[in-house]
mmCIF file of C-alpha atoms in Angstrom:
data_model
loop_
_atom_site.group_PDB
_atom_site.id
_atom_site.type_symbol
_atom_site.label_atom_id
_atom_site.label_comp_id
_atom_site.label_asym_id
_atom_site.label_seq_id
_atom_site.Cartn_x
_atom_site.Cartn_y
_atom_site.Cartn_z
ATOM 1 C CA MET E 1 -56.798 -7.188 -142.274
ATOM 2 C CA SER E 2 -54.896 -4.291 -142.717
ATOM 3 C CA MET E 3 -51.502 -2.903 -141.295
ATOM 4 C CA PRO E 4 -51.880 -1.213 -137.761
ATOM 5 C CA ASP E 5 -51.288 2.857 -137.396
ATOM 6 C CA PRO E 6 -47.562 3.262 -137.895
ATOM 7 C CA ALA E 7 -47.571 6.035 -135.419
ATOM 8 C CA ARG E 8 -48.876 3.500 -132.907
ATOM 9 C CA VAL E 9 -46.268 0.999 -133.457
ATOM 10 C CA GLY E 10 -43.575 3.541 -132.906
ATOM 11 C CA ALA E 11 -45.139 4.693 -129.790
ATOM 12 C CA PHE E 12 -45.246 1.382 -128.642
ATOM 13 C CA LEU E 13 -41.510 0.873 -129.427
ATOM 14 C CA GLU E 14 -40.671 4.089 -127.708
ATOM 15 C CA GLU E 15 -42.630 2.841 -124.805
ATOM 16 C CA VAL E 16 -40.930 -0.627 -124.535
ATOM 17 C CA ALA E 17 -37.553 1.124 -124.796
ATOM 18 C CA GLY E 18 -38.292 3.490 -121.905
ATOM 19 C CA GLU E 19 -39.741 0.832 -119.672
ATOM 20 C CA LEU E 20 -37.411 -2.042 -120.337
ATOM 21 C CA MET E 21 -34.129 -0.987 -122.114
ATOM 22 C CA LEU E 22 -32.994 2.590 -121.068
ATOM 23 C CA PRO E 23 -33.539 2.057 -117.150
ATOM 24 C CA SER E 24 -30.465 -0.772 -117.547
ATOM 25 C CA TRP E 25 -28.419 1.409 -119.918
ATOM 26 C CA ARG E 26 -25.005 1.803 -118.227
ATOM 27 C CA ARG E 27 -26.553 -0.206 -115.216
ATOM 28 C CA LEU E 28 -26.017 -3.809 -116.429
ATOM 29 C CA VAL E 29 -24.179 -6.270 -113.924
ATOM 30 C CA LEU E 30 -22.319 -9.080 -114.980
ATOM 31 C CA ALA E 31 -25.206 -11.711 -114.068
ATOM 32 C CA GLU E 32 -27.353 -9.971 -116.797
ATOM 33 C CA VAL E 33 -25.053 -10.785 -119.854
ATOM 34 C CA THR E 34 -24.571 -14.215 -121.154
ATOM 35 C CA PRO E 35 -22.199 -15.330 -123.867
ATOM 36 C CA LYS E 36 -24.162 -16.294 -127.102
ATOM 37 C CA ALA E 37 -21.159 -17.440 -128.985
ATOM 38 C CA THR E 38 -21.290 -19.274 -132.308
ATOM 39 C CA ALA E 39 -18.548 -20.242 -134.598
ATOM 40 C CA LEU E 40 -18.918 -17.385 -136.709
ATOM 41 C CA ASP E 41 -19.295 -14.860 -133.964
ATOM 42 C CA PRO E 42 -17.242 -16.089 -130.800
ATOM 43 C CA GLY E 43 -17.804 -12.810 -128.758
ATOM 44 C CA ASP E 44 -21.773 -12.633 -129.332
ATOM 45 C CA VAL E 45 -23.549 -12.041 -126.141
ATOM 46 C CA VAL E 46 -27.150 -11.544 -124.997
ATOM 47 C CA THR E 47 -28.465 -9.841 -121.717
ATOM 48 C CA THR E 48 -31.855 -10.288 -119.948
ATOM 49 C CA VAL E 49 -32.585 -6.808 -121.690
ATOM 50 C CA ASP E 50 -32.760 -8.426 -125.152
ATOM 51 C CA LEU E 51 -34.992 -11.217 -123.605
ATOM 52 C CA ALA E 52 -37.300 -9.127 -122.048
ATOM 53 C CA VAL E 53 -37.831 -6.731 -124.884
ATOM 54 C CA GLU E 54 -38.449 -9.463 -127.139
ATOM 55 C CA GLN E 55 -41.016 -11.020 -125.221
ATOM 56 C CA ARG E 56 -42.573 -7.723 -124.710
ATOM 57 C CA LEU E 57 -42.433 -6.684 -128.525
ATOM 58 C CA SER E 58 -43.730 -10.254 -129.691
ATOM 59 C CA ARG E 59 -46.697 -10.116 -127.476
ATOM 60 C CA GLY E 60 -47.724 -6.371 -128.109
ATOM 61 C CA LEU E 61 -47.173 -6.413 -131.710
ATOM 62 C CA ARG E 62 -49.437 -9.329 -132.285
ATOM 63 C CA GLU E 63 -51.977 -7.705 -130.320
ATOM 64 C CA LEU E 64 -51.706 -4.506 -132.590
ATOM 65 C CA LEU E 65 -52.392 -6.885 -135.668
ATOM 66 C CA PRO E 66 -54.735 -9.748 -134.781
ATOM 67 C CA GLY E 67 -53.991 -12.929 -136.622
ATOM 68 C CA SER E 68 -50.146 -11.985 -137.102
ATOM 69 C CA ALA E 69 -47.038 -13.851 -135.972
ATOM 70 C CA ALA E 70 -43.836 -12.679 -134.517
ATOM 71 C CA VAL E 71 -40.375 -13.930 -135.337
ATOM 72 C CA GLY E 72 -37.712 -12.721 -132.970
ATOM 73 C CA GLU E 73 -33.830 -13.049 -132.974
ATOM 74 C CA GLU E 74 -33.720 -14.704 -129.744
ATOM 75 C CA ALA E 75 -36.521 -17.102 -130.278
ATOM 76 C CA VAL E 76 -34.764 -18.228 -133.590
ATOM 77 C CA HIS E 77 -31.709 -18.633 -131.724
ATOM 78 C CA GLU E 78 -33.340 -20.934 -129.286
ATOM 79 C CA GLU E 79 -35.410 -22.669 -132.101
ATOM 80 C CA PRO E 80 -33.707 -22.223 -135.503
ATOM 81 C CA GLY E 81 -36.799 -23.609 -137.476
ATOM 82 C CA LEU E 82 -39.107 -20.599 -136.794
ATOM 83 C CA ILE E 83 -37.165 -18.493 -139.491
ATOM 84 C CA ASP E 84 -39.085 -20.695 -141.998
ATOM 85 C CA ALA E 85 -42.096 -18.722 -141.286
ATOM 86 C CA LEU E 86 -40.782 -15.748 -143.139
ATOM 87 C CA GLY E 87 -41.668 -17.407 -146.523
ATOM 88 C CA GLY E 88 -45.427 -17.797 -145.173
ATOM 89 C CA ASP E 89 -48.184 -15.670 -146.713
ATOM 90 C CA GLY E 90 -49.602 -14.245 -143.581
ATOM 91 C CA TRP E 91 -48.405 -11.106 -141.697
ATOM 92 C CA ILE E 92 -44.991 -11.548 -139.908
ATOM 93 C CA TRP E 93 -43.485 -9.055 -137.287
ATOM 94 C CA LEU E 94 -39.786 -9.637 -137.680
ATOM 95 C CA ILE E 95 -37.922 -8.327 -134.497
ATOM 96 C CA ASP E 96 -34.644 -7.656 -133.377
ATOM 97 C CA PRO E 97 -35.232 -6.478 -129.665
ATOM 98 C CA LEU E 98 -31.607 -5.255 -129.103
ATOM 99 C CA ASP E 99 -29.502 -4.517 -131.997
ATOM 100 C CA GLY E 100 -26.217 -3.760 -130.936
ATOM 101 C CA THR E 101 -26.142 -5.459 -127.774
ATOM 102 C CA ARG E 102 -22.346 -5.538 -127.262
ATOM 103 C CA ASN E 103 -22.441 -1.612 -127.727
ATOM 104 C CA PHE E 104 -25.524 -1.536 -125.195
ATOM 105 C CA VAL E 105 -23.521 -3.448 -122.661
ATOM 106 C CA GLU E 106 -20.330 -1.298 -123.342
ATOM 107 C CA GLY E 107 -22.415 1.703 -122.644
ATOM 108 C CA ASN E 108 -22.314 3.475 -125.796
ATOM 109 C CA ASP E 109 -25.542 4.849 -127.580
ATOM 110 C CA ARG E 110 -25.133 2.912 -131.118
ATOM 111 C CA PHE E 111 -28.092 0.317 -130.313
ATOM 112 C CA GLY E 112 -31.895 0.190 -130.893
ATOM 113 C CA ILE E 113 -34.958 -1.810 -131.585
ATOM 114 C CA MET E 114 -35.578 -2.850 -135.210
ATOM 115 C CA VAL E 115 -39.089 -4.214 -136.455
ATOM 116 C CA ALA E 116 -40.180 -5.073 -139.951
ATOM 117 C CA LEU E 117 -43.626 -6.113 -140.930
ATOM 118 C CA LEU E 118 -43.594 -8.862 -143.594
ATOM 119 C CA ARG E 119 -46.159 -10.578 -145.850
ATOM 120 C CA ALA E 120 -45.516 -12.922 -148.617
ATOM 121 C CA SER E 121 -41.816 -12.659 -147.690
ATOM 122 C CA GLU E 122 -41.922 -9.034 -148.441
ATOM 123 C CA THR E 123 -41.105 -6.126 -146.147
ATOM 124 C CA ARG E 124 -44.196 -3.806 -146.250
ATOM 125 C CA ALA E 125 -43.108 -1.671 -143.205
ATOM 126 C CA ALA E 126 -40.318 -1.079 -141.145
ATOM 127 C CA TRP E 127 -39.219 0.912 -137.678
ATOM 128 C CA ILE E 128 -35.991 1.438 -136.284
ATOM 129 C CA HIS E 129 -35.771 3.211 -132.774
ATOM 130 C CA LEU E 130 -32.334 4.418 -131.207
ATOM 131 C CA PRO E 131 -33.659 5.144 -127.546
ATOM 132 C CA ALA E 132 -30.542 7.051 -126.506
ATOM 133 C CA ARG E 133 -30.486 9.173 -129.471
ATOM 134 C CA ARG E 134 -34.234 9.736 -129.495
ATOM 135 C CA GLN E 135 -34.647 9.211 -132.806
ATOM 136 C CA THR E 136 -37.761 6.875 -134.417
ATOM 137 C CA PHE E 137 -37.467 5.940 -138.290
ATOM 138 C CA PHE E 138 -40.532 4.766 -140.258
ATOM 139 C CA ALA E 139 -40.976 3.374 -143.607
ATOM 140 C CA GLU E 140 -43.806 1.917 -145.549
ATOM 141 C CA GLU E 141 -43.461 0.417 -148.972
ATOM 142 C CA GLY E 142 -44.200 2.914 -151.517
ATOM 143 C CA ALA E 143 -44.995 5.573 -149.099
ATOM 144 C CA GLY E 144 -41.394 7.075 -148.216
ATOM 145 C CA ALA E 145 -39.374 7.125 -145.162
ATOM 146 C CA PHE E 146 -39.493 9.334 -141.878
ATOM 147 C CA LEU E 147 -37.626 10.270 -139.017
ATOM 148 C CA ASN E 148 -39.384 11.496 -135.967
ATOM 149 C CA GLY E 149 -42.312 12.197 -138.567
ATOM 150 C CA ALA E 150 -40.418 14.029 -140.674
ATOM 151 C CA ARG E 151 -39.743 12.814 -144.515
ATOM 152 C CA LEU E 152 -36.289 11.429 -144.647
ATOM 153 C CA VAL E 153 -34.264 11.545 -148.010
ATOM 154 C CA ALA E 154 -30.792 10.383 -148.155
ATOM 155 C CA GLY E 155 -29.697 12.189 -151.302
ATOM 156 C CA ALA E 156 -26.480 11.799 -153.679
ATOM 157 C CA ALA E 157 -23.115 12.324 -152.238
ATOM 158 C CA GLY E 158 -21.431 15.711 -152.736
ATOM 159 C CA GLY E 159 -17.979 16.031 -153.959
ATOM 160 C CA ALA E 160 -15.781 14.063 -156.331
ATOM 161 C CA GLY E 161 -13.891 12.273 -153.572
ATOM 162 C CA ALA E 162 -13.964 8.605 -152.916
ATOM 163 C CA PRO E 163 -17.455 7.578 -150.903
ATOM 164 C CA ALA E 164 -16.803 6.910 -147.198
ATOM 165 C CA GLY E 165 -17.926 3.667 -145.999
ATOM 166 C CA THR E 166 -17.461 0.514 -143.896
ATOM 167 C CA PHE E 167 -16.833 -3.125 -145.132
ATOM 168 C CA TYR E 168 -18.203 -5.959 -142.548
ATOM 169 C CA SER E 169 -15.903 -8.362 -144.254
ATOM 170 C CA HIS E 170 -15.057 -10.497 -141.155
ATOM 171 C CA PHE E 171 -18.458 -12.825 -141.647
ATOM 172 C CA MET E 172 -17.177 -13.427 -145.280
ATOM 173 C CA PRO E 173 -15.540 -16.771 -146.446
ATOM 174 C CA GLY E 174 -11.515 -16.434 -146.591
ATOM 175 C CA GLU E 175 -11.152 -16.390 -150.402
ATOM 176 C CA VAL E 176 -14.395 -13.967 -150.633
ATOM 177 C CA ARG E 177 -12.893 -11.708 -148.018
ATOM 178 C CA ALA E 178 -9.632 -11.560 -149.805
ATOM 179 C CA ALA E 179 -10.913 -10.604 -153.044
ATOM 180 C CA ILE E 180 -13.217 -8.067 -151.554
ATOM 181 C CA GLU E 181 -10.478 -6.357 -149.720
ATOM 182 C CA ALA E 182 -7.950 -6.382 -152.496
ATOM 183 C CA ARG E 183 -10.450 -4.667 -155.202
ATOM 184 C CA ALA E 184 -11.746 -2.234 -152.529
ATOM 185 C CA ALA E 185 -8.435 -1.058 -151.703
ATOM 186 C CA GLY E 186 -8.141 2.721 -152.696
ATOM 187 C CA ALA E 187 -11.633 2.787 -153.830
ATOM 188 C CA TYR E 188 -13.357 4.164 -150.648
ATOM 189 C CA ARG E 189 -12.291 6.281 -147.186
ATOM 190 C CA PRO E 190 -12.737 3.872 -144.538
ATOM 191 C CA ALA E 191 -15.474 5.243 -141.876
ATOM 192 C CA GLN E 192 -16.007 4.014 -138.237
ATOM 193 C CA GLU E 193 -17.898 0.763 -137.842
ATOM 194 C CA ALA E 194 -21.077 1.316 -135.821
ATOM 195 C CA GLY E 195 -21.195 -2.262 -134.716
ATOM 196 C CA SER E 196 -24.969 -2.175 -134.907
ATOM 197 C CA ALA E 197 -27.350 -2.592 -138.306
ATOM 198 C CA CYS E 198 -29.590 -0.053 -136.805
ATOM 199 C CA VAL E 199 -27.092 2.820 -136.599
ATOM 200 C CA GLU E 200 -25.535 1.678 -139.694
ATOM 201 C CA TYR E 201 -28.449 1.846 -142.061
ATOM 202 C CA THR E 202 -29.837 4.933 -140.422
ATOM 203 C CA SER E 203 -26.637 6.879 -140.693
ATOM 204 C CA VAL E 204 -26.553 5.667 -144.725
ATOM 205 C CA ALA E 205 -30.256 6.887 -145.008
ATOM 206 C CA ARG E 206 -29.587 10.263 -143.261
ATOM 207 C CA GLY E 207 -26.249 10.871 -145.258
ATOM 208 C CA GLU E 208 -23.954 10.672 -142.507
ATOM 209 C CA LYS E 209 -22.152 7.638 -144.377
ATOM 210 C CA ASP E 210 -22.198 6.896 -147.979
ATOM 211 C CA PHE E 211 -22.346 3.033 -147.754
ATOM 212 C CA CYS E 212 -21.793 -0.256 -146.081
ATOM 213 C CA VAL E 213 -20.871 -3.490 -147.517
ATOM 214 C CA TYR E 214 -22.186 -6.661 -145.743
ATOM 215 C CA TYR E 215 -22.128 -10.386 -146.250
ATOM 216 C CA ARG E 216 -23.860 -11.964 -143.022
ATOM 217 C CA LEU E 217 -27.586 -11.625 -143.908
ATOM 218 C CA LEU E 218 -29.295 -12.110 -140.676
ATOM 219 C CA PRO E 219 -33.052 -10.942 -141.426
ATOM 220 C CA TRP E 220 -33.630 -9.161 -138.474
ATOM 221 C CA ASP E 221 -30.520 -7.230 -139.074
ATOM 222 C CA HIS E 222 -31.453 -5.949 -142.466
ATOM 223 C CA ALA E 223 -34.852 -6.313 -143.568
ATOM 224 C CA PRO E 224 -36.004 -3.095 -141.422
ATOM 225 C CA GLY E 225 -33.144 -0.839 -142.557
ATOM 226 C CA ALA E 226 -33.223 -1.943 -146.252
ATOM 227 C CA LEU E 227 -36.596 -0.676 -146.592
ATOM 228 C CA ILE E 228 -36.327 2.326 -144.535
ATOM 229 C CA LEU E 229 -33.271 3.368 -146.881
ATOM 230 C CA ARG E 230 -34.746 2.376 -150.192
ATOM 231 C CA GLU E 231 -37.948 4.374 -149.453
ATOM 232 C CA ALA E 232 -35.435 7.254 -148.460
ATOM 233 C CA SER E 233 -34.170 6.885 -152.103
ATOM 234 C CA GLY E 234 -31.130 4.864 -151.175
ATOM 235 C CA VAL E 235 -29.823 1.372 -152.481
ATOM 236 C CA ALA E 236 -29.610 -2.048 -150.712
ATOM 237 C CA GLU E 237 -28.793 -4.801 -153.269
ATOM 238 C CA HIS E 238 -26.638 -7.606 -153.855
ATOM 239 C CA LEU E 239 -23.373 -7.677 -155.731
ATOM 240 C CA ASP E 240 -25.283 -8.824 -159.048
ATOM 241 C CA GLY E 241 -27.769 -5.789 -158.545
ATOM 242 C CA THR E 242 -30.394 -7.970 -157.294
ATOM 243 C CA PRO E 243 -32.470 -6.290 -154.575
ATOM 244 C CA TYR E 244 -32.245 -7.508 -150.990
ATOM 245 C CA ALA E 245 -35.000 -9.619 -149.710
ATOM 246 C CA PRO E 246 -35.651 -10.862 -146.063
ATOM 247 C CA THR E 247 -35.297 -14.525 -147.018
ATOM 248 C CA ASP E 248 -31.834 -14.013 -149.014
ATOM 249 C CA LYS E 249 -28.827 -16.114 -147.844
ATOM 250 C CA ASN E 250 -25.310 -14.713 -147.095
ATOM 251 C CA GLN E 251 -23.764 -12.750 -149.911
ATOM 252 C CA VAL E 252 -22.157 -9.685 -150.773
ATOM 253 C CA THR E 253 -24.334 -7.034 -150.387
ATOM 254 C CA ILE E 254 -24.292 -3.074 -150.797
ATOM 255 C CA VAL E 255 -26.357 -0.661 -149.000
ATOM 256 C CA ALA E 256 -25.915 2.812 -150.272
ATOM 257 C CA ARG E 257 -27.148 6.564 -149.928
ATOM 258 C CA SER E 258 -27.643 6.894 -154.023
ATOM 259 C CA ARG E 259 -27.674 4.758 -156.921
ATOM 260 C CA GLY E 260 -24.433 6.465 -157.916
ATOM 261 C CA ILE E 261 -22.581 5.191 -154.982
ATOM 262 C CA ALA E 262 -24.048 1.840 -155.165
ATOM 263 C CA ASP E 263 -22.889 1.631 -158.663
ATOM 264 C CA ARG E 264 -19.401 2.685 -157.996
ATOM 265 C CA ILE E 265 -18.866 0.375 -155.270
ATOM 266 C CA ARG E 266 -20.096 -2.464 -157.451
ATOM 267 C CA ARG E 267 -17.840 -1.519 -160.283
ATOM 268 C CA ALA E 268 -14.683 -1.654 -157.826
ATOM 269 C CA LEU E 269 -15.744 -4.834 -156.317
ATOM 270 C CA SER E 270 -16.384 -6.532 -159.873
ATOM 271 C CA ALA E 271 -13.075 -5.363 -161.271
#
């Protein structure tokens, strides 16, 4: 059993977004938004759009690759044990149906669909579709990254100034956060938070931002973007230099547009 045609998967994501997501953008009513608060993320919400998109994607992606399974963010929220499937040997579709839900609710364009195709705990292919921006990113392991069909290369940052990036430190344990923020002070230029992994990873991959630092590693937030960034010649790895993997647990993780920037941030955080 081989991977489905990547273009067909991308077209399917665009179709689902066009039918189920964009018609509700900036038109949601209060009844369509439900709190999904956790101790770490008390402001988290889910919408009827998240649920409808995940159901459609789970069904349709399995049809594109018979015998595969699907693991979606909202399904795992209801049944946490489903995430254990990521360690299996079969083909697994990892789905974030609406990354940046709060952005979607607020009416800005920093939201999208994130999908990774895993096998034996490794990401073999990834797609990110940003509907409001009409951008579809795709990467296949060892075959490069693409934006709307054109090859994507992040490239090294220009100039000698401090790199521009964002630290998502609010999910870090208190002592880790204090140490990281103290060490990072003066080592970078703060850049605006996108509030969605789909926009952060693709912004780094396009060279619009130099880096991000994360701690919470929900797999649907990171597996798609990490492969796209790596295949665009960027870096996604932990503070100790270990490459990111979808089954990794929470830890300080650097995503950067180049090896040089990743090493520079690592040195600052390890001082």
